CSV table of C-alpha atoms and ligand atoms in Angstrom, one decimal:
chain,number,residue,atom,x,y,z
G,15,MET,CA,-122.3,4.4,-59.0
G,16,PRO,CA,-121.1,1.1,-59.4
G,17,PRO,CA,-123.7,-1.9,-59.7
G,18,ASN,CA,-121.5,-3.5,-56.4
G,19,GLY,CA,-121.5,-0.3,-54.4
G,20,ALA,CA,-121.8,-0.9,-50.8
G,21,LEU,CA,-125.1,0.9,-50.8
G,22,LEU,CA,-126.2,-1.4,-53.4
G,23,LYS,CA,-125.4,-4.7,-51.9
G,24,PRO,CA,-128.0,-5.1,-49.1
G,25,PHE,CA,-130.7,-4.8,-51.5
G,26,LEU,CA,-129.7,-7.4,-53.8
G,27,VAL,CA,-131.7,-9.9,-52.1
G,28,PRO,CA,-135.1,-11.3,-52.3
G,29,ARG,CA,-137.1,-8.5,-50.1
G,30,THR,CA,-140.5,-10.3,-49.9
G,31,VAL,CA,-142.9,-8.4,-47.4
G,32,GLY,CA,-142.5,-9.6,-44.1
G,33,SER,CA,-139.2,-11.5,-44.7
G,34,ASP,CA,-136.1,-10.9,-42.6
G,35,SER,CA,-134.2,-9.4,-45.5
G,36,HIS,CA,-137.1,-6.8,-45.8
G,37,GLN,CA,-136.7,-5.9,-42.2
G,38,ASN,CA,-132.8,-5.7,-42.7
G,39,ILE,CA,-133.6,-3.3,-45.4
G,40,GLN,CA,-135.7,-1.2,-43.1
G,41,ASP,CA,-132.7,-1.2,-40.8
G,42,PHE,CA,-130.1,-0.3,-43.5
G,43,VAL,CA,-132.1,2.6,-44.6
G,44,ARG,CA,-133.1,4.0,-41.5
G,45,GLN,CA,-129.2,4.0,-40.4
G,46,HIS,CA,-128.2,5.3,-43.4
G,47,PHE,CA,-130.6,8.6,-42.8
G,48,GLN,CA,-129.9,8.6,-39.3
G,49,ALA,CA,-126.0,9.1,-40.0
G,50,LEU,CA,-126.6,11.8,-42.4
G,51,GLY,CA,-128.9,13.6,-39.6
G,52,TRP,CA,-132.2,13.6,-41.6
G,53,HIS,CA,-135.5,13.1,-40.1
G,54,PHE,CA,-136.8,9.8,-40.4
G,55,GLU,CA,-140.2,8.0,-39.7
G,56,THR,CA,-142.1,5.0,-40.8
G,57,ASP,CA,-145.7,4.6,-42.0
G,58,ARG,CA,-146.6,1.1,-40.8
G,59,PHE,CA,-149.9,-0.7,-41.2
G,60,GLN,CA,-151.5,-3.9,-41.6
G,61,ARG,CA,-153.9,-5.3,-44.6
G,62,ASP,CA,-155.8,-8.1,-45.5
G,63,THR,CA,-154.4,-9.3,-48.7
G,64,VAL,CA,-155.2,-12.0,-51.5
G,65,ILE,CA,-152.6,-13.9,-49.3
G,66,GLY,CA,-153.9,-13.2,-45.7
G,67,LYS,CA,-152.7,-10.4,-43.6
G,68,LYS,CA,-149.3,-8.5,-44.1
G,69,VAL,CA,-147.6,-5.8,-42.1
G,70,PHE,CA,-146.2,-3.1,-44.8
G,71,THR,CA,-143.9,-0.2,-43.7
G,72,ASN,CA,-143.1,2.9,-45.9
G,73,LEU,CA,-139.9,4.4,-45.0
G,74,ILE,CA,-139.7,8.0,-45.2
G,75,ALA,CA,-136.8,10.4,-45.1
G,76,THR,CA,-137.0,14.2,-45.1
G,77,ALA,CA,-134.0,16.5,-45.2
G,78,ASN,CA,-135.4,19.5,-43.6
G,79,PRO,CA,-138.9,18.8,-42.4
G,80,PHE,CA,-139.8,22.4,-41.9
G,81,ALA,CA,-139.0,23.5,-45.0
G,82,LYS,CA,-142.1,25.3,-46.9
G,83,GLN,CA,-141.9,22.8,-50.1
G,84,ARG,CA,-140.3,19.7,-50.7
G,85,ILE,CA,-139.2,17.5,-53.8
G,86,ILE,CA,-139.8,13.6,-53.4
G,87,LEU,CA,-137.7,11.2,-54.7
G,88,CYS,CA,-138.8,7.4,-54.2
G,89,ALA,CA,-138.9,4.0,-55.1
G,90,HIS,CA,-140.5,0.8,-53.7
G,91,TYR,CA,-138.0,-1.6,-51.7
G,92,ASP,CA,-140.1,-4.7,-51.7
G,93,SER,CA,-139.5,-7.4,-54.2
G,94,LYS,CA,-141.8,-9.7,-55.8
G,95,ILE,CA,-142.8,-13.2,-54.2
G,96,ASP,CA,-142.5,-16.4,-56.3
G,97,PHE,CA,-144.4,-16.3,-59.3
G,98,MET,CA,-144.8,-17.8,-62.9
G,99,ASP,CA,-143.1,-16.7,-65.7
G,100,GLY,CA,-145.0,-18.9,-68.7
G,101,SER,CA,-144.5,-22.4,-67.6
G,102,GLN,CA,-141.4,-21.4,-65.2
G,103,LYS,CA,-141.5,-20.7,-61.6
G,104,VAL,CA,-139.6,-17.8,-60.3
G,105,THR,CA,-138.1,-18.2,-57.2
G,106,ASN,CA,-136.0,-15.8,-55.0
G,107,PHE,CA,-136.5,-12.9,-57.1
G,108,VAL,CA,-134.1,-10.2,-56.5
G,109,GLY,CA,-135.6,-7.2,-58.7
G,110,ALA,CA,-132.3,-5.5,-59.2
G,111,THR,CA,-134.0,-2.9,-61.6
G,112,ASP,CA,-137.1,-3.5,-59.8
G,113,SER,CA,-136.3,-1.7,-57.7
G,114,ALA,CA,-132.7,-2.6,-56.0
G,115,TRP,CA,-130.9,-0.2,-58.2
G,116,PRO,CA,-133.4,2.9,-57.6
G,117,CYS,CA,-133.3,2.4,-54.0
G,118,ALA,CA,-129.5,2.2,-53.7
G,119,LEU,CA,-129.3,5.4,-56.0
G,120,LEU,CA,-131.8,7.3,-53.4
G,121,LEU,CA,-129.1,6.4,-50.9
G,122,GLU,CA,-126.3,7.8,-52.8
G,123,LEU,CA,-128.2,10.7,-53.7
G,124,ALA,CA,-129.1,11.6,-50.3
G,125,ALA,CA,-125.3,11.4,-49.1
G,126,SER,CA,-124.5,13.7,-51.9
G,127,LEU,CA,-127.1,16.3,-52.4
G,128,PRO,CA,-127.3,19.5,-50.5
G,129,ARG,CA,-130.1,19.7,-47.8
G,130,GLY,CA,-132.0,22.6,-49.7
G,131,SER,CA,-133.2,25.6,-47.7
G,132,ASP,CA,-136.2,26.5,-45.6
G,133,ASP,CA,-138.1,27.3,-48.9
G,134,LEU,CA,-137.4,24.1,-50.4
G,135,THR,CA,-135.8,20.6,-49.5
G,136,ILE,CA,-135.8,17.1,-50.4
G,137,GLN,CA,-137.5,14.0,-49.1
G,138,MET,CA,-137.1,10.1,-50.1
G,139,VAL,CA,-139.8,7.6,-49.9
G,140,PHE,CA,-139.3,4.1,-49.8
G,141,PHE,CA,-142.5,2.4,-50.9
G,142,ASP,CA,-143.4,-1.2,-49.3
G,143,GLY,CA,-145.9,-3.4,-51.1
G,144,GLU,CA,-145.6,-2.2,-54.6
G,145,GLU,CA,-145.6,-5.6,-56.0
G,146,SER,CA,-148.8,-7.8,-56.2
G,147,PHE,CA,-149.1,-10.9,-54.4
G,148,LEU,CA,-150.7,-12.9,-57.5
G,149,ASP,CA,-152.1,-10.7,-60.5
G,150,TRP,CA,-151.7,-7.3,-60.7
G,151,SER,CA,-154.8,-5.3,-59.8
G,152,ARG,CA,-155.9,-1.9,-58.1
G,153,SER,CA,-156.5,-4.1,-54.9
G,154,ASP,CA,-153.6,-6.4,-55.0
G,155,SER,CA,-150.6,-4.0,-55.7
G,156,LEU,CA,-149.5,-0.2,-54.6
G,157,TYR,CA,-150.5,-1.2,-50.9
G,158,GLY,CA,-147.6,1.2,-49.2
G,159,ALA,CA,-148.3,4.2,-51.8
G,160,ASN,CA,-152.1,3.8,-51.5
G,161,HIS,CA,-151.7,3.9,-47.5
G,162,LEU,CA,-149.2,6.9,-47.6
G,163,ALA,CA,-151.2,8.9,-50.0
G,164,HIS,CA,-154.4,8.2,-47.8
G,165,VAL,CA,-152.7,9.4,-44.7
G,166,TRP,CA,-150.8,12.3,-46.0
G,167,SER,CA,-154.3,13.6,-47.6
G,168,GLY,CA,-155.6,14.0,-43.9
G,169,SER,CA,-152.1,15.3,-42.3
G,170,ALA,CA,-151.5,19.0,-41.3
G,171,GLN,CA,-147.8,18.4,-40.8
G,172,SER,CA,-145.9,20.4,-43.5
G,173,HIS,CA,-143.6,17.6,-44.3
G,174,GLN,CA,-146.5,15.4,-45.0
G,175,ARG,CA,-149.1,17.9,-46.8
G,176,LEU,CA,-149.7,17.0,-50.3
G,177,ASP,CA,-149.9,20.3,-51.5
G,178,LYS,CA,-146.5,21.2,-50.3
G,179,ILE,CA,-144.9,18.7,-52.7
G,180,LYS,CA,-143.5,20.5,-55.6
G,181,TYR,CA,-143.3,17.4,-57.6
G,182,MET,CA,-142.6,13.5,-56.8
G,183,MET,CA,-139.9,11.9,-59.1
G,184,LEU,CA,-140.6,8.1,-58.8
G,185,LEU,CA,-137.6,5.7,-60.0
G,186,ASP,CA,-138.5,2.3,-61.4
G,187,LEU,CA,-136.9,-0.5,-63.3
G,188,LEU,CA,-133.8,1.2,-63.8
G,189,GLY,CA,-130.4,0.1,-64.5
G,190,ALA,CA,-130.6,-2.2,-67.3
G,191,PRO,CA,-129.1,-1.1,-70.5
G,192,SER,CA,-130.5,1.3,-73.3
G,193,PRO,CA,-133.4,2.6,-71.6
G,194,LYS,CA,-135.6,5.2,-73.3
G,195,PHE,CA,-137.6,7.8,-71.0
G,196,TYR,CA,-140.4,10.3,-72.3
G,197,SER,CA,-142.4,12.8,-70.2
G,198,PHE,CA,-145.7,11.5,-69.2
G,199,PHE,CA,-147.2,14.5,-67.7
G,200,GLN,CA,-147.5,18.0,-69.2
G,201,ASP,CA,-147.3,19.5,-65.5
G,202,THR,CA,-144.0,18.4,-64.9
G,203,ALA,CA,-142.8,18.5,-68.6
G,204,PRO,CA,-140.3,21.4,-67.8
G,205,VAL,CA,-138.8,19.0,-65.3
G,206,PHE,CA,-138.3,16.5,-68.0
G,207,GLN,CA,-136.7,18.9,-70.1
G,208,LYS,CA,-134.1,19.8,-67.4
G,209,LEU,CA,-133.5,16.1,-67.2
G,210,ALA,CA,-132.9,16.3,-70.8
G,211,LEU,CA,-130.9,19.1,-70.8
G,212,ALA,CA,-128.6,17.9,-68.2
G,213,GLU,CA,-128.3,14.9,-70.3
G,214,SER,CA,-127.1,16.7,-73.4
G,215,ASP,CA,-124.8,19.1,-71.4
G,216,ALA,CA,-123.2,16.3,-69.8
G,217,ARG,CA,-122.7,14.5,-73.1
G,218,ARG,CA,-121.2,17.3,-74.6
G,219,LYS,CA,-118.6,17.5,-72.1
G,220,GLY,CA,-117.9,13.8,-72.4
G,221,LEU,CA,-119.1,12.9,-69.0
G,222,LEU,CA,-121.7,10.1,-70.2
G,223,ARG,CA,-120.8,6.7,-70.7
G,224,THR,CA,-123.8,5.3,-72.6
G,225,PRO,CA,-123.7,5.7,-76.6
G,226,ARG,CA,-127.3,6.8,-77.0
G,227,ARG,CA,-129.7,9.4,-75.9
G,228,LEU,CA,-131.9,8.7,-72.5
G,229,PHE,CA,-134.3,11.2,-72.4
G,230,ILE,CA,-136.3,11.6,-75.5
G,231,THR,CA,-137.9,14.9,-75.8
G,232,GLU,CA,-139.2,14.6,-79.5
G,233,GLN,CA,-142.3,12.8,-78.2
G,234,SER,CA,-144.0,12.5,-75.2
G,235,ILE,CA,-146.8,10.0,-73.5
G,236,MET,CA,-150.0,10.6,-72.2
G,237,GLY,CA,-149.4,9.4,-68.7
G,238,ARG,CA,-152.9,9.6,-67.5
G,239,GLN,CA,-156.0,9.6,-69.9
G,240,HIS,CA,-159.8,10.0,-68.8
G,241,GLY,CA,-158.9,8.5,-65.1
G,242,HIS,CA,-156.5,5.6,-66.4
G,243,TYR,CA,-152.8,5.4,-66.2
G,244,TYR,CA,-150.4,4.2,-68.9
G,245,VAL,CA,-148.5,2.7,-66.4
G,246,GLU,CA,-149.8,1.7,-63.0
G,247,ASP,CA,-146.9,2.5,-60.5
G,248,ASP,CA,-146.6,4.1,-56.9
G,249,HIS,CA,-147.4,7.6,-58.3
G,250,VAL,CA,-151.1,6.7,-59.0
G,251,PRO,CA,-152.6,7.4,-55.5
G,252,PHE,CA,-150.5,10.7,-55.5
G,253,SER,CA,-151.2,11.9,-58.9
G,254,MET,CA,-154.8,11.0,-58.4
G,255,ARG,CA,-154.7,13.5,-55.2
G,256,ASN,CA,-153.2,16.2,-57.9
G,257,VAL,CA,-149.4,15.6,-57.0
G,258,PRO,CA,-147.1,16.8,-60.1
G,259,ILE,CA,-145.6,13.6,-60.8
G,260,VAL,CA,-142.2,12.9,-62.9
G,261,HIS,CA,-142.3,9.2,-63.6
G,262,ILE,CA,-138.6,7.6,-64.5
G,263,ILE,CA,-139.2,4.4,-66.0
G,264,PRO,CA,-138.0,3.1,-69.3
G,265,THR,CA,-140.5,2.8,-72.4
G,266,PRO,CA,-140.5,-0.3,-73.0
G,267,PHE,CA,-140.0,-2.2,-69.7
G,268,PRO,CA,-136.2,-3.6,-69.7
G,269,SER,CA,-136.3,-7.1,-71.1
G,270,VAL,CA,-135.7,-8.6,-67.7
G,271,TRP,CA,-138.8,-7.3,-66.1
G,272,HIS,CA,-140.4,-9.8,-63.9
G,273,LYS,CA,-137.8,-12.6,-65.2
G,274,LYS,CA,-135.4,-14.3,-63.2
G,275,HIS,CA,-132.6,-12.6,-64.5
G,276,ASP,CA,-133.5,-9.4,-63.1
G,277,ASP,CA,-130.3,-9.8,-61.2
G,278,VAL,CA,-127.1,-8.1,-60.6
G,279,THR,CA,-126.2,-9.3,-64.3
G,280,ALA,CA,-129.2,-7.2,-65.3
G,281,LEU,CA,-127.5,-3.9,-64.3
G,282,ASP,CA,-125.3,-2.1,-67.0
G,283,PRO,CA,-122.6,-0.1,-65.1
G,284,ASP,CA,-122.7,2.6,-67.7
G,285,THR,CA,-126.3,3.0,-68.0
G,286,CYS,CA,-126.4,3.4,-63.8
G,287,HIS,CA,-123.5,5.9,-64.1
G,288,ASP,CA,-125.1,8.1,-66.3
G,289,LEU,CA,-128.5,8.0,-64.8
G,290,ALA,CA,-127.0,8.8,-61.6
G,291,LEU,CA,-125.1,11.8,-62.6
G,292,ILE,CA,-128.2,13.1,-65.1
G,293,ILE,CA,-130.6,12.9,-61.9
G,294,HIS,CA,-127.9,14.4,-59.2
G,295,THR,CA,-127.4,17.2,-61.8
G,296,VAL,CA,-131.2,18.2,-62.2
G,297,ILE,CA,-132.0,17.7,-58.3
G,298,HIS,CA,-128.8,19.7,-57.1
G,299,ARG,CA,-129.8,22.6,-59.5
G,300,GLU,CA,-133.3,22.4,-58.0
G,301,LEU,CA,-131.9,22.8,-54.5
G,302,ALA,CA,-129.3,25.6,-55.4
G,303,ALA,CA,-131.9,27.7,-57.3
M,13,ZN,ZN1,-142.1,-5.5,-60.3
């Protein structure tokens, strides 16, 4: 998917919680899924934050809300408010990798993947309020994910039940060149293996454009140890409730992470192409199986 695609462009603006562009994204995502005929709902709530009351809106789209089980693909659509990078104030932060491109990829996948069956379907969640307003902490971050995991843990509706999630694949900080991905969770190591296999198959067939391997299988990273997470991200409140997690985030983070240069220039078309192809291949196989 080219970085300037029609699905990406609306995301390449500051998308801070409560801003007009933040609302525009909500409308854009809703229209996309309604046009595809998916079930679409929002999870809207108000929270006291470190900078005052804010209204957050998670966006949830489900291909077949009556299916017995679902795979969730998710990313956060909010962008970080003005912050200090050393002595430099960063304003109008776009967050092309964080997470404009991952969101656009979800829209692309929704349009190109099969719907699944009554046994297994696909659901996409666009989290709000992932970013901290001030300094990252358990209470100032992950506003949307915390709320949704809490609401769903008390829900009896089949497309919301946590025990009906086959796994949750969280995409974050994607699109910059030369990422390396590792498996973080033992229970989803087989899914990670499928990603690595899809990559090596595609590479052998000459379908990939990047020169080096993206999904590394020789080494894994402990994503959770003694109740602490190696990377705190939107998966945490779900993982704590025993939802299996596949976290696709580069180690190390891209060099543009929380820098003003995380804009369209940070996106590498070859990396974007390959990631889209690999993830599409794996989810397609899951839904077709
Ligand atoms: Zn961020």
